[in-house]
Amino acid sequence: MNRKVLIISLYFPPVNAADMQRVRMSLPYFANFGWDAEVVCVDEPYTDMVTDELLLQSVPGTIRIHRVKALSKKITAKFGLGNLALRSLWYYRKTVNKLLADSKFDLIYFSTTQFPVCILGSYWKKRFGIPYVIDMQDPWHSDYYQDKPKAQQPPKYWFSYRLNKYLEPLAIKQVDGLISVSESYITTLKERYPQIQNIPQATITFGAYQPDLTIAADNAQNFTPLLDADYKNIVYVGRGGTDMHKAVGALFTAFKKCAGTDPDLFNTIKFYFIGTSYAPLRQGIPTILPLAKQYGMESNVVEITDRISYYHTLLTLQQADALFIPGSDDPAYTASKIYPYLLSKKPLLAVFNAKSPALATLGEYGAKHVYTFNNVDEITGFLNEVAKGVAIAENYNANAIERYSANNMARQQCLLFNKVVGK
């Protein structure tokens, strides 16, 4: 008989949020590895996020989904409070208390970047005796922005930094297991909290979910094309930010170098940066186009700050001539969303910090054009191939494809669950 896990994921389909993708892609496989799952999420109207109804097609109909309310952002924003975890905290406590009282669960699994909700883990553990696991998809409390200019810091950074510093220990000191997309996140937490030195831990990246490509292709008629067919289009879909300027700057430097030798040929290339801001619709501030202007190549760069739906993203990647993945100057950054790029098998250029764990993953796949910030000459070679129309589609390592499949990533999560409940 399978054990039962209650998953806390504030965002869930049809909401299109990056931090719910691990749960969404794992749900079809958990039962195969001995775990039946139920999900508690925030009801879509309270999330203030873009939705994609097609995401629901990938969620097994057998999964029970419990949706909770949250305080209205229209009201809380007047007090400077917009964080979804804080707005939904009381409703989570009330709903999950009832679920745990009425049904037997063996484990609680927090998989979200809305970290303040995780403080409920220690409360539920004390009240109901149920262990909990936290999925660290990003750092929770981090000093990364402490020495950055105010213009580069996230909104309300002063408040969030202090809130995270206070809340993180409340959840982490009592946690029974940790999953992370980056080993460095777990290392930092163990250095910070000696009491978790010996708990089960696992570094598990996001998985590649092949059925999503079929859903995107079957619904292609529903999406407005974003690319200009008169150009060779090199596409990135994902967040922007000044921390990616080193990677993007290396690309732009290489392009300028190529354009200096053959201006006509390189007038045929356009770079697309799509969905670069998390701000509400039409309120995003460009972070890539200003850099393009510094290089004098704004006519070759299109930045669309508004996010597009998940399946629109997959379709756009498949329509591109080549793909680009920029990495952060933060060495711990993993770019969890690399798998849609790999699934597309389009010619791919990735530029990362030399210490990024993403380099190892891309190396296992056998990606041909994976560089660091200083490899400008190598990047020019890739651009020449794209401009001349001779860039070759990727043929990735079959073992890596299986290792990083959503099925195997779900298996790795369940192995950790087993260790936690079997202690």
CSV table of C-alpha atoms in Angstrom, one decimal:
chain,number,residue,atom,x,y,z
A,1,MET,CA,0.0,0.0,0.0
A,2,ASN,CA,1.3,3.4,-1.0
A,3,ARG,CA,2.2,6.1,1.6
A,4,LYS,CA,0.7,9.5,1.3
A,5,VAL,CA,2.4,12.9,0.8
A,6,LEU,CA,0.7,16.2,1.2
A,7,ILE,CA,2.3,18.7,-1.2
A,8,ILE,CA,2.3,22.4,-0.4
A,9,SER,CA,2.7,24.3,-3.7
A,10,LEU,CA,1.2,27.8,-3.6
A,11,TYR,CA,1.1,28.0,-7.4
A,12,PHE,CA,-0.5,25.2,-9.4
A,13,PRO,CA,-2.1,24.8,-12.8
A,14,PRO,CA,-3.7,26.7,-14.5
A,15,VAL,CA,-1.3,29.3,-12.9
A,16,ASN,CA,1.8,29.5,-15.0
A,17,ALA,CA,4.6,29.8,-12.4
A,18,ALA,CA,8.1,28.4,-12.6
A,19,ASP,CA,8.2,27.0,-9.1
A,20,MET,CA,5.2,24.7,-9.5
A,21,GLN,CA,6.7,22.9,-12.5
A,22,ARG,CA,8.6,20.3,-10.4
A,23,VAL,CA,5.3,19.2,-8.7
A,24,ARG,CA,3.3,19.3,-12.0
A,25,MET,CA,5.9,17.1,-13.8
A,26,SER,CA,6.3,14.7,-10.9
A,27,LEU,CA,2.6,14.0,-10.1
A,28,PRO,CA,2.1,11.5,-13.0
A,29,TYR,CA,4.9,9.3,-11.6
A,30,PHE,CA,4.8,9.5,-7.7
A,31,ALA,CA,2.3,6.6,-7.4
A,32,ASN,CA,4.6,4.3,-9.4
A,33,PHE,CA,7.3,4.8,-6.7
A,34,GLY,CA,5.0,4.2,-3.7
A,35,TRP,CA,3.6,7.6,-2.9
A,36,ASP,CA,0.0,8.9,-3.4
A,37,ALA,CA,0.0,12.7,-3.5
A,38,GLU,CA,-2.5,15.4,-2.7
A,39,VAL,CA,-1.8,19.1,-3.4
A,40,VAL,CA,-2.8,22.2,-1.5
A,41,CYS,CA,-2.4,25.4,-3.6
A,42,VAL,CA,-3.8,28.9,-3.6
A,43,ASP,CA,-6.9,29.4,-5.7
A,44,GLU,CA,-6.0,31.0,-9.0
A,45,PRO,CA,-7.9,34.3,-8.5
A,46,TYR,CA,-5.8,35.2,-5.5
A,47,THR,CA,-2.4,34.6,-7.2
A,48,ASP,CA,-2.1,37.6,-9.5
A,49,MET,CA,-0.3,35.4,-12.1
A,50,VAL,CA,-0.6,34.5,-15.7
A,51,THR,CA,-2.6,31.4,-16.3
A,52,ASP,CA,-2.4,28.6,-19.0
A,53,GLU,CA,-5.4,26.3,-19.1
A,54,LEU,CA,-3.4,23.8,-21.1
A,55,LEU,CA,-1.3,23.0,-18.1
A,56,LEU,CA,-4.3,21.2,-16.6
A,57,GLN,CA,-4.0,18.6,-19.4
A,58,SER,CA,-0.8,17.3,-17.8
A,59,VAL,CA,-2.2,16.8,-14.3
A,60,PRO,CA,-3.6,13.3,-13.6
A,61,GLY,CA,-7.3,13.4,-12.9
A,62,THR,CA,-6.8,11.1,-9.9
A,63,ILE,CA,-4.9,13.7,-7.9
A,64,ARG,CA,-6.9,15.5,-5.2
A,65,ILE,CA,-6.3,19.3,-5.4
A,66,HIS,CA,-7.3,21.5,-2.4
A,67,ARG,CA,-7.4,25.2,-3.1
A,68,VAL,CA,-7.2,27.8,-0.4
A,69,LYS,CA,-8.0,31.5,-0.3
A,70,ALA,CA,-5.6,34.4,0.4
A,71,LEU,CA,-6.1,37.9,1.6
A,72,SER,CA,-6.8,40.2,-1.3
A,73,LYS,CA,-3.7,41.9,-2.7
A,74,LYS,CA,-5.8,45.0,-3.4
A,75,ILE,CA,-6.2,45.4,0.4
A,76,THR,CA,-2.8,44.2,1.6
A,77,ALA,CA,-0.9,46.3,-1.0
A,78,LYS,CA,-2.1,49.4,0.9
A,79,PHE,CA,0.2,48.2,3.7
A,80,GLY,CA,3.0,47.2,1.4
A,81,LEU,CA,2.2,43.5,1.7
A,82,GLY,CA,2.0,41.6,-1.5
A,83,ASN,CA,3.8,38.3,-0.8
A,84,LEU,CA,1.4,35.4,-1.6
A,85,ALA,CA,2.8,33.1,1.2
A,86,LEU,CA,2.0,35.8,3.9
A,87,ARG,CA,-1.4,36.5,2.4
A,88,SER,CA,-2.4,32.8,2.4
A,89,LEU,CA,-0.7,31.7,5.6
A,90,TRP,CA,-3.8,31.7,7.8
A,91,TYR,CA,-5.9,29.9,5.2
A,92,TYR,CA,-3.2,27.2,4.8
A,93,ARG,CA,-3.1,26.7,8.5
A,94,LYS,CA,-6.8,26.3,8.7
A,95,THR,CA,-7.2,24.0,5.7
A,96,VAL,CA,-4.3,21.8,6.3
A,97,ASN,CA,-5.1,21.4,10.0
A,98,LYS,CA,-8.4,19.9,8.9
A,99,LEU,CA,-6.8,17.6,6.3
A,100,LEU,CA,-4.3,16.3,8.8
A,101,ALA,CA,-7.0,15.8,11.4
A,102,ASP,CA,-9.3,13.9,9.0
A,103,SER,CA,-6.8,11.8,7.0
A,104,LYS,CA,-3.5,10.0,7.5
A,105,PHE,CA,-0.5,11.5,5.8
A,106,ASP,CA,3.0,10.2,6.1
A,107,LEU,CA,4.9,13.3,4.9
A,108,ILE,CA,4.4,17.0,4.1
A,109,TYR,CA,6.4,18.3,1.1
A,110,PHE,CA,6.9,22.0,0.6
A,111,SER,CA,7.8,22.7,-3.1
A,112,THR,CA,7.6,26.4,-3.7
A,113,THR,CA,9.7,29.6,-3.7
A,114,GLN,CA,7.1,31.3,-1.6
A,115,PHE,CA,9.1,30.3,1.4
A,116,PRO,CA,7.3,31.9,4.3
A,117,VAL,CA,4.6,29.3,4.1
A,118,CYS,CA,7.3,26.7,5.2
A,119,ILE,CA,7.2,28.0,8.8
A,120,LEU,CA,4.0,26.0,9.1
A,121,GLY,CA,6.0,22.8,8.7
A,122,SER,CA,7.4,22.9,12.3
A,123,TYR,CA,3.9,23.7,13.6
A,124,TRP,CA,2.3,20.8,11.8
A,125,LYS,CA,5.2,18.5,12.9
A,126,LYS,CA,4.7,19.4,16.5
A,127,ARG,CA,0.9,19.2,16.4
A,128,PHE,CA,0.4,16.1,14.2
A,129,GLY,CA,3.8,14.4,14.4
A,130,ILE,CA,4.3,14.4,10.6
A,131,PRO,CA,7.8,15.0,9.2
A,132,TYR,CA,8.3,17.6,6.4
A,133,VAL,CA,10.6,18.1,3.5
A,134,ILE,CA,11.5,21.5,1.9
A,135,ASP,CA,12.4,21.9,-1.8
A,136,MET,CA,15.0,24.7,-2.1
A,137,GLN,CA,14.5,25.8,-5.7
A,138,ASP,CA,16.1,29.2,-4.8
A,139,PRO,CA,18.0,30.4,-1.8
A,140,TRP,CA,15.6,31.6,0.9
A,141,HIS,CA,17.7,34.0,3.0
A,142,SER,CA,20.6,35.2,0.9
A,143,ASP,CA,23.3,37.9,1.1
A,144,TYR,CA,23.7,38.1,-2.7
A,145,TYR,CA,22.1,41.6,-3.0
A,146,GLN,CA,23.7,43.1,0.1
A,147,ASP,CA,26.6,44.7,-1.7
A,148,LYS,CA,24.6,45.6,-4.8
A,149,PRO,CA,23.4,49.1,-5.7
A,150,LYS,CA,19.8,49.8,-4.6
A,151,ALA,CA,18.7,50.0,-8.3
A,152,GLN,CA,19.8,46.3,-8.7
A,153,GLN,CA,18.0,45.1,-5.6
A,154,PRO,CA,14.5,43.5,-5.8
A,155,PRO,CA,11.6,45.6,-4.8
A,156,LYS,CA,11.1,46.0,-1.0
A,157,TYR,CA,14.5,44.3,-0.5
A,158,TRP,CA,15.1,45.9,2.9
A,159,PHE,CA,11.9,44.3,4.3
A,160,SER,CA,12.2,40.9,2.6
A,161,TYR,CA,15.9,40.5,3.6
A,162,ARG,CA,15.0,40.9,7.3
A,163,LEU,CA,11.8,38.9,7.1
A,164,ASN,CA,13.7,36.0,5.4
A,165,LYS,CA,16.5,36.2,8.0
A,166,TYR,CA,13.9,35.8,10.8
A,167,LEU,CA,11.7,33.2,9.2
A,168,GLU,CA,14.2,30.8,7.6
A,169,PRO,CA,15.5,29.3,10.9
A,170,LEU,CA,11.9,28.7,12.1
A,171,ALA,CA,11.4,26.3,9.3
A,172,ILE,CA,14.9,24.9,8.6
A,173,LYS,CA,15.9,24.0,12.2
A,174,GLN,CA,13.1,21.4,12.4
A,175,VAL,CA,13.1,20.2,8.8
A,176,ASP,CA,13.4,16.4,8.3
A,177,GLY,CA,14.7,16.4,4.7
A,178,LEU,CA,16.0,18.8,2.0
A,179,ILE,CA,15.8,18.7,-1.7
A,180,SER,CA,17.5,21.4,-3.8
A,181,VAL,CA,18.3,22.2,-7.4
A,182,SER,CA,21.8,23.2,-6.3
A,183,GLU,CA,24.1,21.4,-3.9
A,184,SER,CA,25.5,24.8,-2.8
A,185,TYR,CA,22.0,25.8,-1.3
A,186,ILE,CA,22.1,22.8,1.0
A,187,THR,CA,25.7,23.4,1.9
A,188,THR,CA,24.9,26.9,2.9
A,189,LEU,CA,22.0,25.8,5.1
A,190,LYS,CA,24.1,23.1,6.8
A,191,GLU,CA,26.8,25.7,7.6
A,192,ARG,CA,24.1,28.0,9.0
A,193,TYR,CA,22.2,25.4,11.0
A,194,PRO,CA,24.4,22.6,12.5
A,195,GLN,CA,21.3,20.7,13.8
A,196,ILE,CA,20.4,19.6,10.2
A,197,GLN,CA,23.8,18.1,9.4
A,198,ASN,CA,22.6,14.5,9.3
A,199,ILE,CA,19.1,14.8,7.8
A,200,PRO,CA,18.4,13.2,4.4
A,201,GLN,CA,19.3,15.5,1.5
A,202,ALA,CA,19.3,15.3,-2.3
A,203,THR,CA,20.3,17.6,-5.1
A,204,ILE,CA,17.6,17.0,-7.7
A,205,THR,CA,17.2,19.3,-10.7
A,206,PHE,CA,13.9,19.9,-12.5
A,207,GLY,CA,13.0,17.1,-15.0
A,208,ALA,CA,12.4,17.1,-18.7
A,209,TYR,CA,8.7,16.2,-19.4
A,210,GLN,CA,8.4,15.1,-23.0
A,211,PRO,CA,4.5,15.0,-23.2
A,212,ASP,CA,4.6,18.9,-22.9
A,213,LEU,CA,5.9,19.2,-26.4
A,214,THR,CA,3.0,17.2,-27.8
A,215,ILE,CA,0.5,19.5,-25.9
A,216,ALA,CA,2.2,22.6,-27.3
A,217,ALA,CA,2.3,21.3,-30.9
A,218,ASP,CA,-1.4,20.1,-30.8
A,219,ASN,CA,-2.5,23.6,-29.7
A,220,ALA,CA,-0.2,25.7,-32.0
A,221,GLN,CA,-3.1,27.5,-33.6
A,222,ASN,CA,-4.0,29.1,-30.2
A,223,PHE,CA,-0.8,31.1,-30.0
A,224,THR,CA,0.3,34.3,-31.7
A,225,PRO,CA,3.7,33.9,-33.4
A,226,LEU,CA,6.3,36.2,-31.9
A,227,LEU,CA,9.3,35.8,-34.2
A,228,ASP,CA,10.1,37.6,-37.5
A,229,ALA,CA,10.4,35.0,-40.3
A,230,ASP,CA,12.6,37.3,-42.3
A,231,TYR,CA,15.5,36.8,-39.8
A,232,LYS,CA,17.5,34.1,-38.2
A,233,ASN,CA,16.0,34.2,-34.7
A,234,ILE,CA,18.0,33.3,-31.6
A,235,VAL,CA,15.6,33.0,-28.7
A,236,TYR,CA,15.7,33.1,-24.9
A,237,VAL,CA,12.5,32.8,-22.8
A,238,GLY,CA,12.9,33.5,-19.1
A,239,ARG,CA,13.7,36.2,-16.5
A,240,GLY,CA,16.1,39.0,-17.2
A,241,GLY,CA,18.1,41.0,-14.7
A,242,THR,CA,21.4,42.7,-14.3
A,243,ASP,CA,22.9,39.5,-12.9
A,244,MET,CA,22.7,38.1,-16.4
A,245,HIS,CA,24.6,41.0,-18.0
A,246,LYS,CA,27.9,39.2,-18.0
A,247,ALA,CA,26.5,36.3,-20.0
A,248,VAL,CA,24.4,38.5,-22.4
A,249,GLY,CA,27.4,40.9,-22.7
A,250,ALA,CA,29.6,38.1,-23.9
A,251,LEU,CA,27.0,37.3,-26.5
A,252,PHE,CA,26.7,40.9,-27.6
A,253,THR,CA,30.5,41.3,-27.7
A,254,ALA,CA,30.8,38.2,-29.9
A,255,PHE,CA,28.0,39.5,-32.2
A,256,LYS,CA,29.7,42.9,-32.6
A,257,LYS,CA,33.0,41.2,-33.4
A,258,CYS,CA,31.3,39.1,-36.1
A,259,ALA,CA,29.3,42.0,-37.5
A,260,GLY,CA,32.6,43.9,-37.9
A,261,THR,CA,33.8,41.4,-40.5
A,262,ASP,CA,30.5,40.8,-42.3
A,263,PRO,CA,27.8,43.5,-41.6
A,264,ASP,CA,25.3,42.3,-44.2
A,265,LEU,CA,25.3,38.7,-43.0
A,266,PHE,CA,24.8,39.7,-39.4
A,267,ASN,CA,21.9,42.0,-40.2
A,268,THR,CA,19.9,38.8,-40.7
A,269,ILE,CA,20.0,37.9,-37.0
A,270,LYS,CA,17.6,38.9,-34.3
A,271,PHE,CA,17.9,38.1,-30.6
A,272,TYR,CA,14.7,37.7,-28.7
A,273,PHE,CA,14.5,37.9,-24.9
A,274,ILE,CA,10.9,37.1,-23.9
A,275,GLY,CA,9.2,37.2,-20.5
A,276,THR,CA,12.1,38.9,-18.7
A,277,SER,CA,10.1,40.5,-15.9
A,278,TYR,CA,7.9,39.1,-13.2
A,279,ALA,CA,6.0,42.4,-13.0
A,280,PRO,CA,2.2,42.5,-14.0
A,281,LEU,CA,1.3,42.8,-17.6
A,282,ARG,CA,2.9,45.8,-19.4
A,283,GLN,CA,4.5,47.0,-16.2
A,284,GLY,CA,7.9,45.3,-16.6
A,285,ILE,CA,11.1,47.3,-16.9
A,286,PRO,CA,13.5,46.1,-19.6
A,287,THR,CA,16.8,44.9,-18.4
A,288,ILE,CA,18.3,43.5,-21.6
A,289,LEU,CA,17.5,46.2,-24.1
A,290,PRO,CA,19.4,48.9,-22.2
A,291,LEU,CA,22.5,46.7,-22.5
A,292,ALA,CA,21.9,46.2,-26.2
A,293,LYS,CA,21.8,50.0,-26.6
A,294,GLN,CA,25.2,50.2,-24.9
A,295,TYR,CA,26.5,47.9,-27.7
A,296,GLY,CA,24.7,49.9,-30.4
A,297,MET,CA,22.7,46.8,-31.5
A,298,GLU,CA,19.2,47.7,-30.3
A,299,SER,CA,17.9,47.0,-33.8
A,300,ASN,CA,19.0,43.4,-33.5
A,301,VAL,CA,17.4,42.9,-30.0
A,302,VAL,CA,13.8,42.4,-29.1
A,303,GLU,CA,12.9,42.3,-25.4
A,304,ILE,CA,9.4,41.4,-24.4
A,305,THR,CA,9.1,41.9,-20.6
A,306,ASP,CA,5.6,40.3,-20.4
A,307,ARG,CA,5.6,36.6,-19.6
A,308,ILE,CA,4.0,34.2,-22.0
A,309,SER,CA,2.3,31.0,-21.2
A,310,TYR,CA,4.3,27.8,-20.7
A,311,TYR,CA,3.1,26.1,-23.9
A,312,HIS,CA,3.5,29.3,-25.9
A,313,THR,CA,7.1,29.2,-24.6
A,314,LEU,CA,7.6,25.6,-25.8
A,315,LEU,CA,6.2,26.4,-29.2
A,316,THR,CA,8.3,29.6,-29.6
A,317,LEU,CA,11.5,27.6,-28.7
A,318,GLN,CA,10.6,25.1,-31.4
A,319,GLN,CA,10.0,27.9,-33.9
A,320,ALA,CA,13.4,29.5,-33.3
A,321,ASP,CA,16.5,29.0,-35.5
A,322,ALA,CA,18.7,28.7,-32.4
A,323,LEU,CA,18.3,29.1,-28.6
A,324,PHE,CA,20.3,31.0,-26.0
A,325,ILE,CA,20.5,30.4,-22.2
A,326,PRO,CA,22.2,33.1,-20.2
A,327,GLY,CA,23.5,32.3,-16.7
A,328,SER,CA,23.6,34.5,-13.7
A,329,ASP,CA,26.9,35.9,-12.3
A,330,ASP,CA,25.8,34.1,-9.1
A,331,PRO,CA,27.8,30.8,-9.2
A,332,ALA,CA,25.0,28.9,-7.5
A,333,TYR,CA,22.5,29.7,-10.3
A,334,THR,CA,21.3,26.6,-12.0
A,335,ALA,CA,18.8,27.7,-14.7
A,336,SER,CA,16.2,25.1,-13.8
A,337,LYS,CA,14.4,25.8,-16.9
A,338,ILE,CA,17.1,24.4,-19.2
A,339,TYR,CA,15.1,21.3,-19.9
A,340,PRO,CA,12.5,22.8,-22.4
A,341,TYR,CA,15.5,24.0,-24.3
A,342,LEU,CA,17.1,20.6,-24.4
A,343,LEU,CA,13.8,18.9,-25.3
A,344,SER,CA,13.5,21.1,-28.4
A,345,LYS,CA,16.9,19.9,-29.7
A,346,LYS,CA,17.5,23.2,-31.5
A,347,PRO,CA,21.1,24.5,-31.9
A,348,LEU,CA,21.8,25.8,-28.4
A,349,LEU,CA,24.2,28.3,-27.0
A,350,ALA,CA,24.6,28.5,-23.2
A,351,VAL,CA,26.8,31.0,-21.3
A,352,PHE,CA,27.3,30.5,-17.6
A,353,ASN,CA,29.4,31.3,-14.6
A,354,ALA,CA,32.4,28.9,-14.6
A,355,LYS,CA,31.2,27.6,-11.2
A,356,SER,CA,27.6,27.0,-12.2
A,357,PRO,CA,26.3,23.5,-11.6
A,358,ALA,CA,24.3,23.8,-14.9
A,359,LEU,CA,27.6,23.3,-16.8
A,360,ALA,CA,27.8,19.7,-15.5
A,361,THR,CA,24.3,18.9,-16.6
A,362,LEU,CA,24.8,20.4,-20.1
A,363,GLY,CA,28.0,18.5,-20.3
A,364,GLU,CA,26.3,15.2,-19.6
A,365,TYR,CA,23.8,15.9,-22.3
A,366,GLY,CA,26.7,16.6,-24.7
A,367,ALA,CA,25.6,20.1,-25.6
A,368,LYS,CA,28.2,21.4,-28.1
A,369,HIS,CA,28.2,25.2,-27.4
A,370,VAL,CA,28.4,25.6,-23.6
A,371,TYR,CA,30.8,28.4,-22.6
A,372,THR,CA,31.7,30.8,-19.7
A,373,PHE,CA,31.7,34.6,-19.8
A,374,ASN,CA,35.2,34.8,-21.3
A,375,ASN,CA,34.7,32.5,-24.3
A,376,VAL,CA,33.9,35.3,-26.8
A,377,ASP,CA,35.8,33.7,-29.7
A,378,GLU,CA,33.9,30.4,-29.3
A,379,ILE,CA,30.6,32.2,-29.2
A,380,THR,CA,31.5,33.9,-32.5
A,381,GLY,CA,31.8,30.5,-34.0
A,382,PHE,CA,28.3,29.6,-33.0
A,383,LEU,CA,26.9,32.9,-34.3
A,384,ASN,CA,28.6,32.3,-37.7
A,385,GLU,CA,27.0,28.9,-38.0
A,386,VAL,CA,23.5,30.4,-37.2
A,387,ALA,CA,24.0,33.3,-39.6
A,388,LYS,CA,25.0,31.0,-42.5
A,389,GLY,CA,22.2,28.6,-41.8
A,390,VAL,CA,24.6,25.7,-41.0
A,391,ALA,CA,24.0,25.3,-37.3
A,392,ILE,CA,23.2,21.7,-36.6
A,393,ALA,CA,20.4,20.4,-34.4
A,394,GLU,CA,21.5,18.9,-31.1
A,395,ASN,CA,21.8,15.1,-30.7
A,396,TYR,CA,21.9,14.6,-27.0
A,397,ASN,CA,23.2,11.6,-24.9
A,398,ALA,CA,20.5,9.1,-24.4
A,399,ASN,CA,21.7,8.2,-20.9
A,400,ALA,CA,21.4,11.9,-19.9
A,401,ILE,CA,18.0,12.2,-21.4
A,402,GLU,CA,16.8,9.3,-19.2
A,403,ARG,CA,18.6,10.5,-16.1
A,404,TYR,CA,17.1,13.9,-16.2
A,405,SER,CA,13.6,12.8,-17.3
A,406,ALA,CA,10.7,13.9,-15.1
A,407,ASN,CA,10.1,10.2,-14.4
A,408,ASN,CA,13.6,9.7,-12.9
A,409,MET,CA,13.4,13.0,-11.0
A,410,ALA,CA,10.2,11.9,-9.4
A,411,ARG,CA,11.9,8.6,-8.5
A,412,GLN,CA,14.7,10.5,-6.8
A,413,GLN,CA,12.3,12.6,-4.8
A,414,CYS,CA,10.5,9.5,-3.6
A,415,LEU,CA,13.7,7.8,-2.5
A,416,LEU,CA,14.3,10.8,-0.3
A,417,PHE,CA,10.8,10.6,1.0
A,418,ASN,CA,11.4,7.0,1.9
A,419,LYS,CA,14.6,7.9,3.9
A,420,VAL,CA,12.7,10.6,5.8
A,421,VAL,CA,9.8,8.4,6.9
A,422,GLY,CA,12.0,5.4,7.5
A,423,LYS,CA,14.4,7.1,9.9
